Amino acid sequence: MDTHKFFVEKMRFHLKDKNKLVFVGWFFDGSTREHSLHVYLDKEQLPLQIQINKGAEVRQKYIRSINEIEEEVVGSITLPEDWREHRKLRIESTYRGERATAYTISKAKLMRLNKEISYYVENCHREDGRVTVTGWCMSDGEVKLELLNAAKQPISEKVDHYYRKDLLSIFPECDKENKPGFLVSAKVEGSEHGPFFLEMRNARQMSRTKLRKWDEGTKLQYMMEKAGDAVRYLERNGVSATIYKINSKLRKKEGNTYENWRKKYTVTEEELAEQRKMQFTSPKRFSVIVPLYQTKPEYLRAMIDSILTQTYPYWQLCMANASPEELTPILEEYAAKDSRICFTNLEKNEGISGNTNAALTLADGDYIVLADHDDIVPANALYEFAAAIEKEPDIDMLYSDEDKVDMDGKKFFEPHFKSDFNVDLLCSTNYICHLFAARKDVVERAGSFRAEYDGAQDLDFILRCSEQAKHIYHVPKILYHWRCHLNSTAANPESKLYAFEAGRRAIEAHYERLGIPARVENAQFYGMYRTHYEWKEEPLVSIIIPNKDHAADLAKCIGSIYEKSDYRNFEFIIVENNSTEEETFAYYKKLSAEHENVHVVYYEGGFNYSKINNFGAAAARGEYFLLLNNDTEMIDGAAIRELLGYCMREDVGVVGAKLLYEDDTIQHAGVVVGFGGTAGHTFIGKNRYDTGYFGRILCAQDYSAVTAACMMTKRSVYEAVGGLTEELAVAFNDIDYCLKVRKLGKLVVYNPYAELYHYESKSRGLEDSPEKVERFNGETEILLSFWRDLIENGDPYYNCNLTLDNSDFSLRR
C-alpha cells in the first residue's frame, strides 16, 4: 500500500482565466511534507503554482474523511493556448524520489469541464409538499438556478443566494462580494415523485444535476457519502488496503457507538415507574417556557406529549403563541385535557425574546425551564432536576447534557456530555444550551429576555442568570433531544451572522457588568468566541526556568521570547541545577551581559522540580510567575499577553497554554483528573488544528489543572498555597498545585491562543530506570493520598459518561 499518493478532490477551470485549471486535493498521509507535484500536458511540463491550506478549517472540512487530512493543496495550472490539440493532462506526485501518477484527465473531459459550472449540492429535503435544495455554485458572473420536475419543466418558487466564507480558500479568484450559496425551493403535488433536477446557467455555461429520490431520507444520503469516502479510498489504495482501513475503524468503534451507549444507559421503563412513585419532601414546581411561531403541528404535539409523560408531576407548561390561526385549536385541545397546560395568543410575532417573555408572564413555578417548540424532553428530565434540588436545596441554576434527534424523532445522535459550570467555556461558546433551569427569584434579578440579543438571547440570559446564581448544578444525563437533520450541514451559516454577532455582544456585556475590560471577537468557527483582555496595567512577569546543561535548548527557549514576544515587561529567573558543560555557563555569562532582566540563581541539591521552582520564585520580583520548561519555544508572540490577560482576573489563579510536539501534534490542551488513574493531558497526539470534542481544543475554558511546562500564576496565589509541594519531586507537582489553587476558590484556565512547542523533558531524560519508576510510583501514591476523593468522584470539568482510558473525550465503554 502506497501511503504517499495524491488525491484530486476537485478539478475545475479558473473563473476568470479560461486557460487556467485549478485543482483541490490532498496527500494520502494528510501532510505535504517531503511531497511535490508536477503537471504534464502529454509530455510537456506545465507551470504549476501551489497554495497550502491548513488550520482548524481544513480539519473540520475533512472531519468525515477516512483519512486524517492536515493540509489541503490548491494547485493552479497554466494551460497553453493550444491545449485543445493535446491528448491528456497528467498530475504526477513525488515522494522521496519515487514518482506516481496521481490524476489523469482526457482532452474530451477537459472540454466538457470547461463548459460546466462548479457546484455542490449539500442537502435535499422534501416535507409538507415542498422540496428544498441547498448548496453552492461558483461562476464568473451571475448564475440563474432553476428546479426542474421530471418533465424538465421549471417549478422554482424561491431562490435565495448568500455569502459563503468557507469557499474563499478554494476559489481565491472569486469576487469577495459573491454569494455562491443557494437555497432553491418549490411546491410539488403529493403524487409528483420526481426525479427532480437542478439546473444552473450563466452567460456561456450550463450544468444540470439529477437530485436523489426524496423518499429515501437523510439516512441514505449519509450512507452514500460514507460509501463515497470508501470508493475514493478504494480508487487510490486497492481492495486490501480499503478493507484493512474499514476494519480498523470498525474495531476501534465496535461496541462504543452512541446507539450502544443508549441501550446500556438510557433510563428503563422500570426506572420510570419507580420515579413516578417517588415522594418528595419539598417538591418544587417547574414552569416550562416555550415560545411558538410557525411551529409544525406534529412537532408541537410531540413537544407537549413529552412534557405530559414526565414522571415528575409538579410542572406547568407555558406557551406564547405567535401563530394563533394555525396552532390555537391544538393548544385548546391540550389545555382542556390538563390544567397544567396554559397558553396565550399574541397579536403579532414579537420575535424570539418578546414571545418568550410573553410565556414567562404565565409562569408561577419555583423554577423556570426553557424549551424550544419542536424539541423533545425525555420523561425523566424534570424528575432528575427535582431530585438534584431535593438533595441540594440551595441549587438556583441547573442544566443537563443533551443530544440531537432526527426529524422523525427516532434516531438519536451527537450526544453532548458537558463540563460542570465552566464560565470561560461559556464565554467561548454556548455549551449549556438545554436543558436549562433557574430559580424564579434568580430570573427576576437577572431580568427577562432582551430583544437586542435575538439569535443569542439564550446565551445572554444564561450569562445574566449565572451572575446572580450562587449554586450552579450540572446533571450529567441526556435530558434534552434537539430536533435536527441527521446529516445537517453548515450550508448557510452566514444566514445567522446576526446571531453570532449578538452572541459576541452578549459576552462583552457580561464582562462589562463584571467590570472586566475585555473585547470579544468571533473566533475561527461560527458560534465560537475569543476574548481579548484590555488591562491598562502591564505588571512584571517573572519567567522561571529550571536548567541543567542543554544550552542550545535554553537558548532557543529564551531567544524565541526575546525575538517574538509582544509583551516586554518580564524578567528571566534561570535556576541552575547541577550543570557540568562549560558551554552552559558560557551561555549564562553571555546572556547576563546582554540583558539586564536575566538573573541566574544557583540551586544546590538533587533534581526536585518543586524545590527548584520554589527557589526561583523566592528570587523573583514579579507580581506574576511564568513557570516554563527549558525545552519549550514560543510560537506566537502574543503568548505571554494571552496568559496574563486571564491571570489578571481576580477569580483566576492559574493559566496554561496549548503545547505542541515538534511534529505539530498536541502535547497539552488541559488536564483531566482521573485519566490513567491519576491525571493526564487532554487530546494528546491530535493534530494542532483539530477542533476536539465540541470544539474544546479551540476554546478557552476552565480545567482542574494544566501542566507547569508553561504555567502562569499570581505571586499572591503561589505564596498563599505554599508554592509547589516539595514531596512531589518530579511528577504531579503541577497537578497538585492547580488543585490547591482550585481549593482556594480560584479558577485554572486553559488558553489555546498561547501556543508553544514543548520538546518534552530533554534535560531530565526518560522515566526508564528502576529508581525513577519507583519514585514515580511513590509520587502517584502521594497524589492519591492528597486528592483521592476528587479523583474517585470525577473531574468536574470532564463528564462521567466519557472514558478515562483515552484522552480524546470518547464515550465510556
mmCIF file of N, CA and C in Angstrom, residues 581-675:
data_model
loop_
_atom_site.group_PDB
_atom_site.id
_atom_site.type_symbol
_atom_site.label_atom_id
_atom_site.label_comp_id
_atom_site.label_asym_id
_atom_site.label_seq_id
_atom_site.Cartn_x
_atom_site.Cartn_y
_atom_site.Cartn_z
ATOM 1 N N GLU A 581 28.486 21.152 31.767
ATOM 2 C CA GLU A 581 29.085 21.527 30.480
ATOM 3 C C GLU A 581 29.506 22.989 30.487
ATOM 4 N N GLU A 582 30.722 23.245 30.008
ATOM 5 C CA GLU A 582 31.265 24.607 30.012
ATOM 6 C C GLU A 582 30.416 25.556 29.184
ATOM 7 N N GLU A 583 29.875 25.059 28.074
ATOM 8 C CA GLU A 583 29.095 25.946 27.206
ATOM 9 C C GLU A 583 27.840 26.464 27.910
ATOM 10 N N THR A 584 27.342 25.722 28.885
ATOM 11 C CA THR A 584 26.168 26.179 29.630
ATOM 12 C C THR A 584 26.503 27.433 30.415
ATOM 13 N N PHE A 585 27.619 27.418 31.139
ATOM 14 C CA PHE A 585 27.990 28.573 31.957
ATOM 15 C C PHE A 585 28.429 29.741 31.084
ATOM 16 N N ALA A 586 29.025 29.431 29.930
ATOM 17 C CA ALA A 586 29.379 30.496 28.985
ATOM 18 C C ALA A 586 28.117 31.188 28.468
ATOM 19 N N TYR A 587 27.096 30.395 28.238
ATOM 20 C CA TYR A 587 25.831 30.987 27.774
ATOM 21 C C TYR A 587 25.204 31.855 28.859
ATOM 22 N N TYR A 588 25.251 31.398 30.114
ATOM 23 C CA TYR A 588 24.733 32.211 31.221
ATOM 24 C C TYR A 588 25.436 33.570 31.250
ATOM 25 N N LYS A 589 26.741 33.513 31.115
ATOM 26 C CA LYS A 589 27.531 34.741 31.200
ATOM 27 C C LYS A 589 27.188 35.696 30.054
ATOM 28 N N LYS A 590 27.092 35.143 28.862
ATOM 29 C CA LYS A 590 26.757 35.947 27.686
ATOM 30 C C LYS A 590 25.362 36.555 27.822
ATOM 31 N N LEU A 591 24.423 35.734 28.267
ATOM 32 C CA LEU A 591 23.041 36.179 28.390
ATOM 33 C C LEU A 591 22.916 37.301 29.426
ATOM 34 N N SER A 592 23.578 37.134 30.557
ATOM 35 C CA SER A 592 23.513 38.140 31.621
ATOM 36 C C SER A 592 24.164 39.444 31.190
ATOM 37 N N ALA A 593 25.209 39.329 30.383
ATOM 38 C CA ALA A 593 25.893 40.541 29.905
ATOM 39 C C ALA A 593 25.043 41.308 28.897
ATOM 40 N N GLU A 594 24.263 40.595 28.122
ATOM 41 C CA GLU A 594 23.468 41.234 27.062
ATOM 42 C C GLU A 594 22.129 41.756 27.555
ATOM 43 N N HIS A 595 21.600 41.172 28.645
ATOM 44 C CA HIS A 595 20.249 41.527 29.084
ATOM 45 C C HIS A 595 20.228 41.774 30.589
ATOM 46 N N GLU A 596 19.764 42.941 30.972
ATOM 47 C CA GLU A 596 19.684 43.271 32.394
ATOM 48 C C GLU A 596 18.581 42.504 33.110
ATOM 49 N N ASN A 597 17.622 42.012 32.365
ATOM 50 C CA ASN A 597 16.495 41.323 33.004
ATOM 51 C C ASN A 597 16.686 39.822 33.082
ATOM 52 N N VAL A 598 17.928 39.339 32.969
ATOM 53 C CA VAL A 598 18.242 37.927 33.134
ATOM 54 C C VAL A 598 19.002 37.734 34.450
ATOM 55 N N HIS A 599 18.509 36.837 35.269
ATOM 56 C CA HIS A 599 19.140 36.554 36.555
ATOM 57 C C HIS A 599 19.316 35.046 36.675
ATOM 58 N N VAL A 600 20.555 34.622 36.887
ATOM 59 C CA VAL A 600 20.853 33.206 37.084
ATOM 60 C C VAL A 600 21.063 32.967 38.572
ATOM 61 N N VAL A 601 20.263 32.059 39.134
ATOM 62 C CA VAL A 601 20.412 31.707 40.544
ATOM 63 C C VAL A 601 20.785 30.233 40.622
ATOM 64 N N TYR A 602 21.540 29.879 41.649
ATOM 65 C CA TYR A 602 22.124 28.545 41.714
ATOM 66 C C TYR A 602 21.480 27.740 42.832
ATOM 67 N N TYR A 603 20.826 26.648 42.416
ATOM 68 C CA TYR A 603 20.200 25.745 43.375
ATOM 69 C C TYR A 603 21.122 24.551 43.577
ATOM 70 N N GLU A 604 21.466 24.285 44.837
ATOM 71 C CA GLU A 604 22.333 23.165 45.145
ATOM 72 C C GLU A 604 21.499 22.020 45.694
ATOM 73 N N GLY A 605 21.677 20.859 45.137
ATOM 74 C CA GLY A 605 20.903 19.697 45.554
ATOM 75 C C GLY A 605 20.471 18.896 44.349
ATOM 76 N N GLY A 606 19.956 17.709 44.594
ATOM 77 C CA GLY A 606 19.493 16.865 43.508
ATOM 78 C C GLY A 606 18.264 17.445 42.834
ATOM 79 N N PHE A 607 17.893 16.814 41.706
ATOM 80 C CA PHE A 607 16.750 17.345 40.951
ATOM 81 C C PHE A 607 15.452 17.165 41.736
ATOM 82 N N ASN A 608 14.816 18.274 42.007
ATOM 83 C CA ASN A 608 13.487 18.294 42.621
ATOM 84 C C ASN A 608 12.775 19.491 42.016
ATOM 85 N N TYR A 609 11.906 19.204 41.051
ATOM 86 C CA TYR A 609 11.263 20.283 40.289
ATOM 87 C C TYR A 609 10.557 21.277 41.203
ATOM 88 N N SER A 610 9.896 20.772 42.219
ATOM 89 C CA SER A 610 9.160 21.656 43.123
ATOM 90 C C SER A 610 10.108 22.566 43.892
ATOM 91 N N LYS A 611 11.156 21.998 44.462
ATOM 92 C CA LYS A 611 12.117 22.811 45.218
ATOM 93 C C LYS A 611 12.805 23.836 44.321
ATOM 94 N N ILE A 612 13.151 23.419 43.114
ATOM 95 C CA ILE A 612 13.853 24.315 42.192
ATOM 96 C C ILE A 612 12.967 25.513 41.836
ATOM 97 N N ASN A 613 11.712 25.273 41.538
ATOM 98 C CA ASN A 613 10.814 26.382 41.192
ATOM 99 C C ASN A 613 10.520 27.256 42.405
ATOM 100 N N ASN A 614 10.369 26.651 43.568
ATOM 101 C CA ASN A 614 10.161 27.453 44.774
ATOM 102 C C ASN A 614 11.381 28.331 45.048
ATOM 103 N N PHE A 615 12.572 27.785 44.808
ATOM 104 C CA PHE A 615 13.812 28.540 44.963
ATOM 105 C C PHE A 615 13.839 29.715 43.983
ATOM 106 N N GLY A 616 13.447 29.451 42.735
ATOM 107 C CA GLY A 616 13.403 30.518 41.741
ATOM 108 C C GLY A 616 12.365 31.575 42.074
ATOM 109 N N ALA A 617 11.216 31.139 42.589
ATOM 110 C CA ALA A 617 10.156 32.083 42.954
ATOM 111 C C ALA A 617 10.619 33.029 44.056
ATOM 112 N N ALA A 618 11.449 32.517 44.985
ATOM 113 C CA ALA A 618 11.953 33.354 46.078
ATOM 114 C C ALA A 618 12.863 34.463 45.561
ATOM 115 N N ALA A 619 13.482 34.224 44.402
ATOM 116 C CA ALA A 619 14.388 35.226 43.823
ATOM 117 C C ALA A 619 13.670 36.164 42.845
ATOM 118 N N ALA A 620 12.423 35.866 42.534
ATOM 119 C CA ALA A 620 11.690 36.636 41.521
ATOM 120 C C ALA A 620 11.117 37.921 42.104
ATOM 121 N N ARG A 621 11.000 38.943 41.244
ATOM 122 C CA ARG A 621 10.446 40.228 41.666
ATOM 123 C C ARG A 621 9.044 40.478 41.132
ATOM 124 N N GLY A 622 8.571 39.666 40.198
ATOM 125 C CA GLY A 622 7.318 39.941 39.503
ATOM 126 C C GLY A 622 6.078 39.659 40.326
ATOM 127 N N GLU A 623 4.997 40.312 39.927
ATOM 128 C CA GLU A 623 3.679 40.027 40.520
ATOM 129 C C GLU A 623 3.117 38.717 39.988
ATOM 130 N N TYR A 624 3.628 38.289 38.834
ATOM 131 C CA TYR A 624 3.148 37.065 38.192
ATOM 132 C C TYR A 624 4.347 36.187 37.877
ATOM 133 N N PHE A 625 4.181 34.894 38.074
ATOM 134 C CA PHE A 625 5.214 33.920 37.745
ATOM 135 C C PHE A 625 4.779 33.144 36.508
ATOM 136 N N LEU A 626 5.727 32.940 35.603
ATOM 137 C CA LEU A 626 5.508 32.034 34.472
ATOM 138 C C LEU A 626 6.499 30.894 34.622
ATOM 139 N N LEU A 627 6.022 29.748 35.097
ATOM 140 C CA LEU A 627 6.865 28.566 35.193
ATOM 141 C C LEU A 627 6.997 27.987 33.789
ATOM 142 N N LEU A 628 8.254 27.825 33.347
ATOM 143 C CA LEU A 628 8.479 27.458 31.948
ATOM 144 C C LEU A 628 9.615 26.458 31.847
ATOM 145 N N ASN A 629 9.383 25.375 31.102
ATOM 146 C CA ASN A 629 10.444 24.404 30.861
ATOM 147 C C ASN A 629 11.465 24.954 29.886
ATOM 148 N N ASN A 630 12.698 24.485 30.028
ATOM 149 C CA ASN A 630 13.751 24.972 29.134
ATOM 150 C C ASN A 630 13.666 24.370 27.740
ATOM 151 N N ASP A 631 12.821 23.370 27.552
ATOM 152 C CA ASP A 631 12.684 22.721 26.242
ATOM 153 C C ASP A 631 11.407 23.161 25.536
ATOM 154 N N THR A 632 11.058 24.427 25.706
ATOM 155 C CA THR A 632 9.885 24.996 25.032
ATOM 156 C C THR A 632 10.338 26.095 24.073
ATOM 157 N N GLU A 633 9.459 26.433 23.146
ATOM 158 C CA GLU A 633 9.743 27.500 22.186
ATOM 159 C C GLU A 633 8.449 28.242 21.882
ATOM 160 N N MET A 634 8.457 29.536 22.047
ATOM 161 C CA MET A 634 7.273 30.337 21.770
ATOM 162 C C MET A 634 6.961 30.320 20.274
ATOM 163 N N ILE A 635 5.703 30.077 19.943
ATOM 164 C CA ILE A 635 5.266 30.092 18.543
ATOM 165 C C ILE A 635 4.685 31.448 18.191
ATOM 166 N N ASP A 636 3.756 31.887 18.996
ATOM 167 C CA ASP A 636 3.054 33.149 18.753
ATOM 168 C C ASP A 636 3.546 34.195 19.738
ATOM 169 N N GLY A 637 3.840 35.377 19.236
ATOM 170 C CA GLY A 637 4.379 36.428 20.084
ATOM 171 C C GLY A 637 3.424 36.944 21.130
ATOM 172 N N ALA A 638 2.143 36.584 21.028
ATOM 173 C CA ALA A 638 1.154 37.075 21.986
ATOM 174 C C ALA A 638 0.999 36.156 23.188
ATOM 175 N N ALA A 639 1.810 35.095 23.280
ATOM 176 C CA ALA A 639 1.588 34.057 24.285
ATOM 177 C C ALA A 639 1.584 34.608 25.710
ATOM 178 N N ILE A 640 2.578 35.414 26.074
ATOM 179 C CA ILE A 640 2.631 35.929 27.446
ATOM 180 C C ILE A 640 1.446 36.839 27.716
ATOM 181 N N ARG A 641 1.117 37.676 26.761
ATOM 182 C CA ARG A 641 -0.030 38.579 26.932
ATOM 183 C C ARG A 641 -1.333 37.783 27.048
ATOM 184 N N GLU A 642 -1.448 36.708 26.276
ATOM 185 C CA GLU A 642 -2.642 35.868 26.353
ATOM 186 C C GLU A 642 -2.776 35.229 27.734
ATOM 187 N N LEU A 643 -1.685 34.694 28.255
ATOM 188 C CA LEU A 643 -1.721 34.076 29.578
ATOM 189 C C LEU A 643 -2.027 35.117 30.652
ATOM 190 N N LEU A 644 -1.384 36.267 30.537
ATOM 191 C CA LEU A 644 -1.549 37.306 31.544
ATOM 192 C C LEU A 644 -2.955 37.890 31.526
ATOM 193 N N GLY A 645 -3.576 37.971 30.348
ATOM 194 C CA GLY A 645 -4.925 38.522 30.245
ATOM 195 C C GLY A 645 -5.895 37.814 31.163
ATOM 196 N N TYR A 646 -5.865 36.484 31.137
ATOM 197 C CA TYR A 646 -6.739 35.712 32.028
ATOM 198 C C TYR A 646 -6.253 35.770 33.471
ATOM 199 N N CYS A 647 -4.927 35.696 33.654
ATOM 200 C CA CYS A 647 -4.392 35.587 35.008
ATOM 201 C C CYS A 647 -4.640 36.854 35.823
ATOM 202 N N MET A 648 -4.822 37.995 35.178
ATOM 203 C CA MET A 648 -5.058 39.246 35.895
ATOM 204 C C MET A 648 -6.489 39.361 36.420
ATOM 205 N N ARG A 649 -7.371 38.460 35.997
ATOM 206 C CA ARG A 649 -8.711 38.443 36.572
ATOM 207 C C ARG A 649 -8.658 38.007 38.031
ATOM 208 N N GLU A 650 -9.476 38.618 38.857
ATOM 209 C CA GLU A 650 -9.470 38.328 40.288
ATOM 210 C C GLU A 650 -9.831 36.874 40.574
ATOM 211 N N ASP A 651 -10.714 36.291 39.756
ATOM 212 C CA ASP A 651 -11.182 34.932 40.034
ATOM 213 C C ASP A 651 -10.281 33.843 39.477
ATOM 214 N N VAL A 652 -9.189 34.212 38.812
ATOM 215 C CA VAL A 652 -8.300 33.243 38.169
ATOM 216 C C VAL A 652 -6.996 33.136 38.948
ATOM 217 N N GLY A 653 -6.532 31.899 39.161
ATOM 218 C CA GLY A 653 -5.274 31.686 39.869
ATOM 219 C C GLY A 653 -4.170 31.134 39.008
ATOM 220 N N VAL A 654 -4.532 30.381 37.953
ATOM 221 C CA VAL A 654 -3.556 29.712 37.099
ATOM 222 C C VAL A 654 -4.042 29.763 35.655
ATOM 223 N N VAL A 655 -3.103 29.924 34.706
ATOM 224 C CA VAL A 655 -3.439 29.862 33.276
ATOM 225 C C VAL A 655 -2.393 28.999 32.580
ATOM 226 N N GLY A 656 -2.854 28.074 31.749
ATOM 227 C CA GLY A 656 -1.960 27.209 30.992
ATOM 228 C C GLY A 656 -2.101 27.428 29.499
ATOM 229 N N ALA A 657 -1.145 26.897 28.753
ATOM 230 C CA ALA A 657 -1.050 27.126 27.314
ATOM 231 C C ALA A 657 -1.345 25.857 26.532
ATOM 232 N N LYS A 658 -1.476 26.021 25.230
ATOM 233 C CA LYS A 658 -1.555 24.902 24.302
ATOM 234 C C LYS A 658 -0.131 24.554 23.878
ATOM 235 N N LEU A 659 0.297 23.334 24.184
ATOM 236 C CA LEU A 659 1.658 22.907 23.887
ATOM 237 C C LEU A 659 1.654 21.847 22.800
ATOM 238 N N LEU A 660 2.618 21.960 21.888
ATOM 239 C CA LEU A 660 2.694 21.075 20.732
ATOM 240 C C LEU A 660 4.019 20.343 20.705
ATOM 241 N N TYR A 661 3.973 19.104 20.234
ATOM 242 C CA TYR A 661 5.204 18.404 19.915
ATOM 243 C C TYR A 661 5.803 19.022 18.648
ATOM 244 N N GLU A 662 7.025 18.618 18.359
ATOM 245 C CA GLU A 662 7.733 19.184 17.210
ATOM 246 C C GLU A 662 7.020 18.894 15.895
ATOM 247 N N ASP A 663 6.235 17.806 15.853
ATOM 248 C CA ASP A 663 5.542 17.433 14.616
ATOM 249 C C ASP A 663 4.153 18.059 14.509
ATOM 250 N N ASP A 664 3.890 19.103 15.321
ATOM 251 C CA ASP A 664 2.623 19.832 15.289
ATOM 252 C C ASP A 664 1.439 18.984 15.745
ATOM 253 N N THR A 665 1.677 18.040 16.631
ATOM 254 C CA THR A 665 0.588 17.351 17.306
ATOM 255 C C THR A 665 0.526 17.831 18.753
ATOM 256 N N ILE A 666 -0.617 17.627 19.376
ATOM 257 C CA ILE A 666 -0.855 18.219 20.699
ATOM 258 C C ILE A 666 -0.167 17.422 21.802
ATOM 259 N N GLN A 667 0.579 18.148 22.644
ATOM 260 C CA GLN A 667 1.164 17.566 23.842
ATOM 261 C C GLN A 667 0.334 17.904 25.072
ATOM 262 N N HIS A 668 -0.281 19.094 25.051
ATOM 263 C CA HIS A 668 -1.087 19.532 26.199
ATOM 264 C C HIS A 668 -2.159 20.501 25.735
ATOM 265 N N ALA A 669 -3.412 20.231 26.152
ATOM 266 C CA ALA A 669 -4.518 21.171 25.922
ATOM 267 C C ALA A 669 -5.436 21.141 27.141
ATOM 268 N N GLY A 670 -4.812 21.087 28.320
ATOM 269 C CA GLY A 670 -5.555 20.966 29.563
ATOM 270 C C GLY A 670 -5.335 19.605 30.180
ATOM 271 N N VAL A 671 -5.718 19.454 31.446
ATOM 272 C CA VAL A 671 -5.524 18.216 32.187
ATOM 273 C C VAL A 671 -6.851 17.771 32.779
ATOM 274 N N VAL A 672 -7.125 16.469 32.679
ATOM 275 C CA VAL A 672 -8.298 15.882 33.324
ATOM 276 C C VAL A 672 -7.823 14.988 34.462
ATOM 277 N N VAL A 673 -8.328 15.249 35.643
ATOM 278 C CA VAL A 673 -8.026 14.410 36.796
ATOM 279 C C VAL A 673 -8.820 13.107 36.662
ATOM 280 N N GLY A 674 -8.106 12.000 36.719
ATOM 281 C CA GLY A 674 -8.734 10.692 36.538
ATOM 282 C C GLY A 674 -8.199 9.941 35.343
ATOM 283 N N PHE A 675 -7.671 10.633 34.336
ATOM 284 C CA PHE A 675 -7.062 9.949 33.199
ATOM 285 C C PHE A 675 -5.937 9.049 33.717
#
